[in-house]
Amino acid sequence: MLRFILTRVSLIIPTFLGITLLAFFLIRLVPGDPIETLAGERGIDPARHEQLRKEYGFDQPVIVQYGIYLSRVLQGDLGKSMITQEPVLTEFSALFPATVELALCAIVFALLIGLPAGMLAAIRRNSIFDHGVMGVSLTGYSMPIFWWGLILILIFSVQLDLTPVSGRIDVLYYIEPTTGFLLIDTLLSDEEGAFWSAVKHLILPTIVLGTVPLAVIARMTRSAMLEVLGEDYIRTAKAKGLSRFRIVALHALRNALIPVVTVIGLQVGVLFTGAILTETIFSWPGVGKWLIDAIFRRDYPVLQGGALLLGIVVMAVNLLVDLTYGLINPRIRHNR
Amino acid sequence: MKKSALFAAICVPAFLAAAPLAAKTLVYCSEGSPENFYPGINTTGTSFDVNEHIYDNIVDFERGGTKVVPGLAEKWDVSADGTVYTFHIRKNAKFHSNKGFKPTRNLNADDIVFMFERQWKEENPYFKVTSPNHSYFNDMGMPKLLKSVEKVDDYTVKITLNQPEAPFLSNLAMQWAGVQSKEYADAMLKAGTPEKVDQDPIGSGPFFLVNYQKDAIVRFKAFPEYWGGKAKIDDLVFAITPDASVRWAKLQKGECHVMPYPNPADIEAIKKDPNVTLMDQAGLNIGYLAYQTTKKPFDDVRVRKAFNMAMNKKAIVDAVFLSSGVPAKSPIPPSMWSYNDSVKEDEYNPEAAKKLLAEAGYPNGLETDLWAMPVQRPYNPNARRIAELMQADLAKIGVKAEIKSFEWGEYRKRAQAGEHQMAQLGWTGDNGDPDNFLHTLLGCASAQSASGSNIAKWCHKPFDDLVTKAKVVTDQAERTKLYQQAQVIFKEQAPWFTVAHAVQLKPVRKEVVDFKLSPFGRHTFYGVDLKDK
Amino acid sequence: MTAETMEAPAVAAPTATPPHPLREFWGYFSANHGAVAGLVIIIAVVLVALLADVIAPHSPYVTDTSIALKPPFWQEGGSIAYPLGTDPIGRDILSRLIYGARLSLLIGLVVVAISIVAGTVLGLVAGFFRGLTEIFIMRLMDIILTLPSLLLAIVIVAVLGPGLMNSMLAVALVILPHYVRLARAAVITETSKDYVTAARVSGAGTTRLMFREVLPNCTAPLIVQASLGISTAILDAAALGFLGLGAQPPSPEWGTMLADAREFVLRAWWVVTFPGLAILITVLAFNLLGDGLRDALDPKLKR
């Protein structure tokens, strides 16, 4: 077991180095001058420009710059944003909880609807319900979510006035960030109504971000269930006269969950992609929007650091899924 | 805890109706996050809007105007030759305090001197803190202009200039000259955390910063001991909302009271809303299309004139600015002194344009590029859409224009280097002086420099002589005459197709009292009140 | 497997030979109504794209500010001349959508073509040579998969500059790993089979082995992946367009149209709704088709 864990963990190192390389060099290729960015709207005189280039080390050979960058990264220093001059790590940790909160809500939403829908569809195979679920989930899977978000805002916020348009919470509530998760922070605070304000703000972004995972989970659950329901032991159970409910709940679901869990793990990367668009549409103060802004502003350190940190998060989640999987299913661990 | 949530669940509507805070809270839906809390290195209006409330200047612009009024300096004397300014600092200006620092003294001459030296003297320990690039200080020519800044006594500062400079006081009223606490700076330097000064700001302004969450919110409270008296509102909140449509939706629902930069598309609806007033003011700006006058075919004034006649300015402004802009015929806005209303606009006439183009040697039209900024600017809500309309108009006189765009920083750099044939750009005035438009944007000095703002690369001696002379003359009537002549020459030579002066539009909810538009596009909430609904 | 072949209509096989594989495939495929619907929609979109010059009522580029923002014909103020309304500078939305179909199909096909070719080659190479080559290729693919795909695509577009071609390249690169993994897995499965060993023993060279023996045997999953890939490509390219990094205006790419008109969302719902619907329908059609293909080509799921 230990060996299995070690192998898995050691595989991360080259990926990590790869990401630093990719992030570093790709971003160096982007046309545009970061010093010019720093100067903002006003332009900058050539002497000062040269001086700043030196100060930021941009005059050194790229490979040396990479070396400096890497050694700093290993010490936990991801540099400072060129726009705000704040350390990248500080900015990331201030914004990341918002993204995680949204992503978790989206996953929970997707599970709450996707799992039962997929199971029922499998049990009632080829019924109208089954076709309905599959149709809807394929539509969800095909959804351009940036458009979906706009349409939902148009209907629910503008026409029906049921949900707020954007942001995380009504600005009148002042919630000191303790955990960074507003749902928890608002409950900890004494402000009445703050929790509900936070919930209301979460509804639309959660639906938008959860749409694709919901579709994937429903489809995956259905096909995993179908497969399991066809296995011998289920037939045996049926033959033994166990109730339909017991068969599904105890035997089938447990076995069908394994691939579903894996899919959820794999959805993490997809979620971050979705988060970039969702956060842009709903002005959600998370890392997705932060990175988009960084790209448009040529904020190299933020972009590098952000990509690296997100990469690490995705790697960590994948590793976790891998390890759990190895724990649940001993066959895998011995195969490798 | 759970109980209260449950309770809240039952009574949500009631809770939402009753605003949670009794204090007067004004919410401003701002368009973006501030860069940081040090105005000396800020370059965006977004940051200035924030820092304006925290810091004070030696002198201020009057609220809603361009006139310079006393600020931290109660009064000042200027020597006869215009090179020595003596400022008398008020004794009752107090600094804010925060968790890490309690001020022991009022604001005095040391703080003023520190403000200059931090941006000016490289040996100052704070010169490089946060960023060494003090853009505005440099842009305003301060390093060359300043000879010395001396503390005469605790409340008197003497500034000596190398030569007289007419707009010096106006320049000091700009945000880059916001005064920080030297005592705070020294304490933080000692503690080894100098950057705190720019992150947890301490100023002497009417509001102090309570909390800032990036991309979400900036929260201020009125400073009770402000020398000008406590602000009429208690809390000031900037709700950061980058999307213009969303800002409008929030304003409509009462989630904020004031918003900047509405979508031209939403203006109709804004005008109809009974709860909202749409304030407007001519902006100090110009959006234009510059012809690269050192390149063929635009080195020929006939071609430039022909192009000016070929494009339907009114249709462009109507379609893109909607009601948020007025067609421009001069490089300076009508509200600026010395504006010459008698210059004749090139009329829209494709037939004549075609003829003129043929005369210039292009009977079959020509091909050119047409650059469009990739971003929305205060002077131009949608450069791409304008380019598409220009392209369609030019096609009618046989000109094939290819629309090009680059990343914004790249765009400016390339345009300043003169790589384009036709490029859109614009300008928002800094200090209300025509020099800031006519000399900065169209003078020879600026055309010859690779980082100059004259992207038409237009260096026309008769024009340049006029605007250079106007720079040193101090008599305003005399200057007005020079600038008016310059505008006539500009129109004849047509280095630009002047598109529009964007009108500053601010939707403000009716309960907001005495909000004033700033000609510089700033948003200031000291002096603003909220009445009960 | 044999059981199913029995079910296939025997009409097609007058002799005793089993039905032609294509006919058999069609048998399964046509039983899937969703897949057929997807196919019909795709054929319709292709026809619209090919005949754009004939069926579009207006030019997609001609502007006329006097008719800006006309609503669709069934709403007050709309006119049948502009059935789906006009955009902010008076271009006919229907015509732009029709021409946009060309772009979206082009995007889908080009992206998938690039990533299939590159992905298959890389995957085959990795699967055949194993060792360091494999580790290098697969690690690289892992890295690409680790970064959020849209983020990577955006950075690539930022490097290359915004535009239709560059956004296609970027999308092709981010979906590349799926094809590489697929091809490699197929190669590894296939190479352990007897026919490859036999071919190897009989002296076939590696290249020959790769392209003549193994590749044909892993086409089925690649085809399925390709049809699903077209939908991903259209969606991702539209997302890039939406962020202002894809095809540039005035090009009538659907995502770009959406982005370009976004500010009018509160005032003119149609400028935003129709391009989005067009994306949704087209992507859905390709997904339906892909599903149907998979079911028909994957014997394991055949029941």
PDB file of C-alpha atoms in Angstrom, chain C residues 8 22-23 37-38 43-44 48 55 60 67 69 86 90 118 130 140 158 179 181 204 206 214 224 231 245 247 293:
ATOM      1  CA  ALA C   8     -30.322  -7.746 -38.262  1.00  0.00           C
ATOM      2  CA  LEU C  22     -22.383  -0.838 -42.688  1.00  0.00           C
ATOM      3  CA  ARG C  23     -25.902  -2.119 -42.989  1.00  0.00           C
ATOM      4  CA  ALA C  37     -32.553  13.360 -34.864  1.00  0.00           C
ATOM      5  CA  GLY C  38     -28.970  14.535 -34.293  1.00  0.00           C
ATOM      6  CA  ILE C  43     -27.468  17.565 -42.202  1.00  0.00           C
ATOM      7  CA  ALA C  44     -29.734  20.582 -41.967  1.00  0.00           C
ATOM      8  CA  VAL C  48     -27.709  25.820 -44.384  1.00  0.00           C
ATOM      9  CA  ILE C  55     -30.986  31.254 -48.407  1.00  0.00           C
ATOM     10  CA  PRO C  60     -24.290  39.255 -42.831  1.00  0.00           C
ATOM     11  CA  ILE C  67     -32.932  49.667 -38.567  1.00  0.00           C
ATOM     12  CA  LEU C  69     -32.216  46.507 -32.920  1.00  0.00           C
ATOM     13  CA  THR C  86     -31.435  42.957 -36.191  1.00  0.00           C
ATOM     14  CA  GLY C  90     -28.672  46.915 -38.071  1.00  0.00           C
ATOM     15  CA  ALA C 118      -1.745  14.843 -34.047  1.00  0.00           C
ATOM     16  CA  ARG C 130       6.930   2.775 -24.717  1.00  0.00           C
ATOM     17  CA  LEU C 140       2.924  16.260 -21.274  1.00  0.00           C
ATOM     18  CA  ALA C 158      -3.003  35.324 -25.866  1.00  0.00           C
ATOM     19  CA  TYR C 179      -7.070  11.396 -28.532  1.00  0.00           C
ATOM     20  CA  ARG C 181      -4.788   8.561 -24.516  1.00  0.00           C
ATOM     21  CA  ALA C 204       6.285  -6.354 -40.581  1.00  0.00           C
ATOM     22  CA  THR C 206       6.925  -0.872 -36.955  1.00  0.00           C
ATOM     23  CA  VAL C 214      -3.286  -1.479 -35.464  1.00  0.00           C
ATOM     24  CA  VAL C 224     -16.980   8.241 -31.635  1.00  0.00           C
ATOM     25  CA  SER C 231     -19.267  19.466 -30.145  1.00  0.00           C
ATOM     26  CA  LEU C 245     -10.554  36.021 -27.901  1.00  0.00           C
ATOM     27  CA  ALA C 247     -13.131  35.010 -34.131  1.00  0.00           C
ATOM     28  CA  LEU C 293     -22.364   6.149 -32.972  1.00  0.00           C
TER      29      LEU C 293
END
